[in-house]
Amino acid sequence: MKNESQFFAGTKDSLPIMFAVTFFAMLFGATGVNNGLTFSETVLSSASVFAGASQFVFLDLYGQQAPVWSVLLAVFAINFRHVLYSASLGRYMDGLSFSQKYSAFFFLCDPLFGAGEIRAQNHSLKPSYYFGYAIPLYFVWIGFTTLGASFGKLITNPEAFGFDMLLSIYFLSLLMGFRSRPNWLASVLASGIASVLVFKLIGAPWHIMIGSMVGVMLAAMIGKPDEDKTSV
Amino acid sequence: MFDFFLLPATPVNVWIVILLTGVVTYITRSAGHVVLARFKNLHPRAEAALEAVPGAVLVTIVLPPALTNGPVEIIAMLAALAASFRLSPIAVLAIGMFIVVVGRAFGF
């Protein structure tokens, strides 16, 4: 396939995702301007991060006036899954130049990882396909953030619209989205209990760091050693 | 210099914090290839720990503040929790927000 048709094949595959992210991008835009960010700061967040869940976490902690280090650590933790994405998808990127590869990683969001893996299995992963998927999606994300931020300022009473609860409910749905993972319930319960205790005894933002550490360590302890892999 | 990281983000410096969240995100997106890909096999315990990270972090953000909520908010969260077993995140959000907005409109 020519580069051009590869690019459009990528764009075509991203259409359903584009449709889905318009909603969340507008929501982020509206929530941003109602959580103390200016219009341009809200758009800057979408342009520089391009990872919805962590952008909402940033808004939440900024609203709570959490210290900068804890904001950055929370964003790092939420986005930590991407480490696995580039470790896996990077294996199919031998055909990419250095600058192509390291600009490709900038866009490596959840749907792009999924699409890239499938593409690499069935065809080979060409840079034109990858960027054909990524770049239009990126501009849809920024564009609809801009739209949401413009309309969000028209809302004078965000509490009546439940904007303060929006983040919690959204995070809850994300949390439940991971429930098929091994030992999910055990690690979530451990983290949940630990975070409540730390929240009461020490206070924010430590409940996020200490609480999540407890669940992650429990997962490491009860994780089943796989016979094939333990030899390393 | 270090004070910047210890203090809360303010409207004056928040744009730097936003750019830093972008940098931190980029690090997670490239580090896997730069670091992890050098190891042929990841230790299963390390893999189990990595798998648990998003759930473990999200519950710490959701749960402690939820316990200090009022009745409308708690009902909305419980309904969203129940809905999340069957429905997409967008539908879960719609149900939860509907309960919050209606409950508050009636003055709860």
Short mmCIF file of C-alpha atoms in Angstrom, two decimals, chain A residues 7-231:
data_model
loop_
_atom_site.label_atom_id
_atom_site.label_comp_id
_atom_site.label_asym_id
_atom_site.label_seq_id
_atom_site.Cartn_x
_atom_site.Cartn_y
_atom_site.Cartn_z
CA PHE A 7 -2.51 7.15 6.24
CA PHE A 8 -6.20 7.06 5.34
CA ALA A 9 -6.52 3.46 6.48
CA GLY A 10 -5.30 4.65 9.89
CA THR A 11 -7.71 7.57 9.91
CA LYS A 12 -10.58 5.28 8.93
CA ASP A 13 -9.78 2.90 11.79
CA SER A 14 -9.77 5.79 14.27
CA LEU A 15 -13.23 7.14 13.29
CA PRO A 16 -15.24 5.31 16.00
CA ILE A 17 -12.72 6.42 18.63
CA MET A 18 -12.86 9.99 17.37
CA PHE A 19 -16.61 9.95 17.82
CA ALA A 20 -16.25 8.66 21.39
CA VAL A 21 -13.55 11.16 22.42
CA THR A 22 -15.49 14.22 21.19
CA PHE A 23 -17.76 13.78 24.20
CA PHE A 24 -14.92 13.44 26.72
CA ALA A 25 -12.93 16.26 25.13
CA MET A 26 -15.89 18.64 25.47
CA LEU A 27 -16.42 17.44 29.01
CA PHE A 28 -12.78 18.08 29.83
CA GLY A 29 -12.96 21.56 28.30
CA ALA A 30 -16.07 22.48 30.28
CA THR A 31 -14.75 20.96 33.52
CA GLY A 32 -11.38 22.68 33.11
CA VAL A 33 -12.78 26.21 32.94
CA ASN A 34 -15.08 25.40 35.88
CA ASN A 35 -12.15 24.10 37.98
CA GLY A 36 -10.05 27.24 37.97
CA LEU A 37 -8.17 26.88 34.69
CA THR A 38 -8.32 29.56 32.01
CA PHE A 39 -9.49 28.78 28.49
CA SER A 40 -5.95 28.57 27.10
CA GLU A 41 -4.64 26.51 30.06
CA THR A 42 -7.42 23.99 29.49
CA VAL A 43 -6.54 23.68 25.80
CA LEU A 44 -2.82 23.53 26.66
CA SER A 45 -3.51 20.53 28.89
CA SER A 46 -5.16 18.61 26.05
CA ALA A 47 -2.40 19.59 23.63
CA SER A 48 0.53 18.65 25.88
CA VAL A 49 -0.85 15.55 27.65
CA PHE A 50 -3.38 13.89 25.27
CA ALA A 51 -4.48 11.38 27.93
CA GLY A 52 -8.00 12.04 29.23
CA ALA A 53 -7.99 10.24 32.58
CA SER A 54 -4.76 11.85 33.78
CA GLN A 55 -5.94 15.29 32.64
CA PHE A 56 -9.03 14.87 34.84
CA VAL A 57 -6.83 13.74 37.74
CA PHE A 58 -4.72 16.85 37.25
CA LEU A 59 -7.87 19.03 37.40
CA ASP A 60 -9.07 17.27 40.52
CA LEU A 61 -5.78 17.72 42.41
CA TYR A 62 -5.31 21.28 41.17
CA GLY A 63 -8.78 22.07 42.54
CA GLN A 64 -7.70 20.62 45.90
CA GLN A 65 -4.52 22.73 45.86
CA ALA A 66 -2.34 19.63 46.15
CA PRO A 67 1.43 20.22 46.02
CA VAL A 68 3.03 20.13 42.57
CA TRP A 69 5.06 16.97 43.23
CA SER A 70 1.94 15.01 44.15
CA VAL A 71 0.10 16.23 41.04
CA LEU A 72 2.98 15.05 38.86
CA LEU A 73 3.29 11.75 40.70
CA ALA A 74 -0.44 11.07 40.35
CA VAL A 75 -0.33 11.84 36.61
CA PHE A 76 2.70 9.57 36.30
CA ALA A 77 0.92 6.77 38.16
CA ILE A 78 -2.29 7.04 36.13
CA ASN A 79 -0.30 7.02 32.89
CA PHE A 80 2.07 4.30 34.01
CA ARG A 81 0.25 1.73 31.87
CA HIS A 82 1.78 3.40 28.80
CA VAL A 83 5.14 1.95 29.79
CA LEU A 84 3.77 -1.43 28.78
CA TYR A 85 2.37 -0.03 25.51
CA SER A 86 5.66 1.32 24.20
CA ALA A 87 7.54 -1.76 25.42
CA SER A 88 5.19 -3.91 23.35
CA LEU A 89 4.48 -1.72 20.32
CA GLY A 90 8.11 -0.59 20.06
CA ARG A 91 8.99 -4.11 18.86
CA TYR A 92 7.13 -3.42 15.59
CA MET A 93 8.75 -0.04 14.99
CA ASP A 94 12.03 -1.13 13.47
CA GLY A 95 11.03 0.48 10.18
CA LEU A 96 10.71 3.91 11.80
CA SER A 97 13.49 6.46 11.97
CA PHE A 98 14.62 7.75 15.37
CA SER A 99 12.61 10.97 15.11
CA GLN A 100 9.54 9.15 13.75
CA LYS A 101 9.67 6.67 16.61
CA TYR A 102 10.06 9.22 19.38
CA SER A 103 7.38 11.49 17.96
CA ALA A 104 5.12 8.43 17.57
CA PHE A 105 5.37 7.75 21.32
CA PHE A 106 3.97 11.21 22.07
CA PHE A 107 0.59 10.08 20.67
CA LEU A 108 0.57 6.59 22.20
CA CYS A 109 -2.85 6.65 23.89
CA ASP A 110 -4.97 3.57 24.79
CA PRO A 111 -6.91 3.19 21.49
CA LEU A 112 -3.79 3.78 19.40
CA PHE A 113 -1.98 1.03 21.28
CA GLY A 114 -4.84 -1.38 20.58
CA ALA A 115 -5.07 -0.41 16.91
CA GLY A 116 -1.29 -0.55 16.49
CA GLU A 117 -1.07 -4.05 17.96
CA ILE A 118 -3.84 -5.31 15.66
CA ARG A 119 -2.28 -3.65 12.63
CA ALA A 120 1.14 -5.14 13.42
CA GLN A 121 -0.43 -8.61 13.66
CA ASN A 122 -2.38 -8.48 10.39
CA HIS A 123 -0.19 -6.26 8.20
CA SER A 124 2.99 -4.51 9.20
CA LEU A 125 2.92 -1.32 11.22
CA LYS A 126 3.87 1.52 8.87
CA PRO A 127 4.52 5.03 10.20
CA SER A 128 1.98 6.47 7.76
CA TYR A 129 -0.74 4.22 9.18
CA TYR A 130 0.26 5.09 12.76
CA PHE A 131 0.25 8.85 12.18
CA GLY A 132 -2.89 8.59 10.05
CA TYR A 133 -4.60 7.20 13.13
CA ALA A 134 -2.89 9.51 15.64
CA ILE A 135 -2.79 13.00 14.18
CA PRO A 136 -6.48 13.48 13.24
CA LEU A 137 -7.45 11.99 16.62
CA TYR A 138 -5.10 14.41 18.38
CA PHE A 139 -6.66 17.41 16.64
CA VAL A 140 -10.18 16.16 17.36
CA TRP A 141 -9.18 15.94 21.04
CA ILE A 142 -7.84 19.52 21.05
CA GLY A 143 -10.68 20.90 18.91
CA PHE A 144 -13.45 19.53 21.08
CA THR A 145 -11.62 20.60 24.25
CA THR A 146 -11.69 24.11 22.80
CA LEU A 147 -15.41 23.78 22.10
CA GLY A 148 -16.15 22.51 25.64
CA ALA A 149 -14.02 25.24 27.20
CA SER A 150 -15.92 27.88 25.23
CA PHE A 151 -19.33 26.64 26.35
CA GLY A 152 -18.20 25.74 29.87
CA LYS A 153 -17.78 29.40 30.76
CA LEU A 154 -21.45 29.98 30.04
CA ILE A 155 -22.34 27.73 32.98
CA THR A 156 -22.65 30.05 35.96
CA ASN A 157 -23.67 27.49 38.58
CA PRO A 158 -21.52 24.36 38.01
CA GLU A 159 -22.71 22.70 41.25
CA ALA A 160 -26.30 22.53 39.96
CA PHE A 161 -25.02 20.59 36.96
CA GLY A 162 -23.05 18.26 39.23
CA PHE A 163 -19.67 19.28 37.83
CA ASP A 164 -18.01 18.63 41.20
CA MET A 165 -19.21 14.99 41.08
CA LEU A 166 -18.38 14.42 37.44
CA LEU A 167 -14.77 13.52 38.10
CA SER A 168 -15.55 11.02 40.86
CA ILE A 169 -18.14 9.20 38.76
CA TYR A 170 -15.87 9.15 35.74
CA PHE A 171 -12.97 7.73 37.80
CA LEU A 172 -15.31 5.14 39.27
CA SER A 173 -16.27 3.95 35.78
CA LEU A 174 -12.59 3.79 34.77
CA LEU A 175 -11.77 1.85 37.93
CA MET A 176 -14.49 -0.69 37.10
CA GLY A 177 -13.16 -0.96 33.55
CA PHE A 178 -10.05 -2.67 34.91
CA ARG A 179 -11.99 -5.29 36.89
CA SER A 180 -11.15 -8.20 34.58
CA ARG A 181 -7.46 -7.94 35.46
CA PRO A 182 -5.97 -10.62 37.68
CA ASN A 183 -6.19 -9.85 41.42
CA TRP A 184 -7.99 -6.61 40.67
CA LEU A 185 -10.41 -6.90 43.60
CA ALA A 186 -7.73 -7.74 46.16
CA SER A 187 -5.43 -4.89 45.17
CA VAL A 188 -8.30 -2.39 44.86
CA LEU A 189 -9.65 -3.33 48.30
CA ALA A 190 -6.19 -3.08 49.86
CA SER A 191 -5.57 0.31 48.23
CA GLY A 192 -9.05 1.53 49.12
CA ILE A 193 -8.79 0.64 52.80
CA ALA A 194 -5.24 1.98 53.08
CA SER A 195 -6.16 5.24 51.36
CA VAL A 196 -9.14 5.83 53.68
CA LEU A 197 -6.95 5.22 56.74
CA VAL A 198 -4.18 7.50 55.50
CA PHE A 199 -6.74 10.15 54.47
CA LYS A 200 -8.11 10.19 58.04
CA LEU A 201 -4.81 9.82 59.92
CA ILE A 202 -2.31 11.79 57.80
CA GLY A 203 -4.36 13.62 55.17
CA ALA A 204 -4.15 14.50 51.47
CA PRO A 205 -2.27 13.99 49.20
CA TRP A 206 -0.54 11.08 50.95
CA HIS A 207 -3.59 8.82 50.73
CA ILE A 208 -3.07 8.58 46.95
CA MET A 209 0.63 7.67 47.10
CA ILE A 210 0.58 5.38 50.13
CA GLY A 211 -2.80 3.83 49.30
CA SER A 212 -1.83 2.88 45.76
CA MET A 213 1.56 1.54 46.92
CA VAL A 214 -0.22 -0.87 49.26
CA GLY A 215 -2.40 -2.32 46.48
CA VAL A 216 0.47 -2.58 44.02
CA MET A 217 2.69 -4.35 46.56
CA LEU A 218 -0.11 -6.77 47.40
CA ALA A 219 -0.56 -7.52 43.69
CA ALA A 220 3.17 -8.25 43.42
CA MET A 221 3.03 -10.56 46.43
CA ILE A 222 0.00 -12.61 45.35
CA GLY A 223 0.76 -12.52 41.61
CA LYS A 224 1.09 -16.09 40.34
CA PRO A 225 4.59 -16.90 39.18
CA ASP A 226 4.26 -18.10 35.58
CA GLU A 227 6.36 -21.25 35.00
CA ASP A 228 7.66 -20.12 31.60
CA LYS A 229 8.85 -16.74 32.72
CA THR A 230 10.45 -17.32 36.11
CA SER A 231 13.76 -18.43 34.62
#
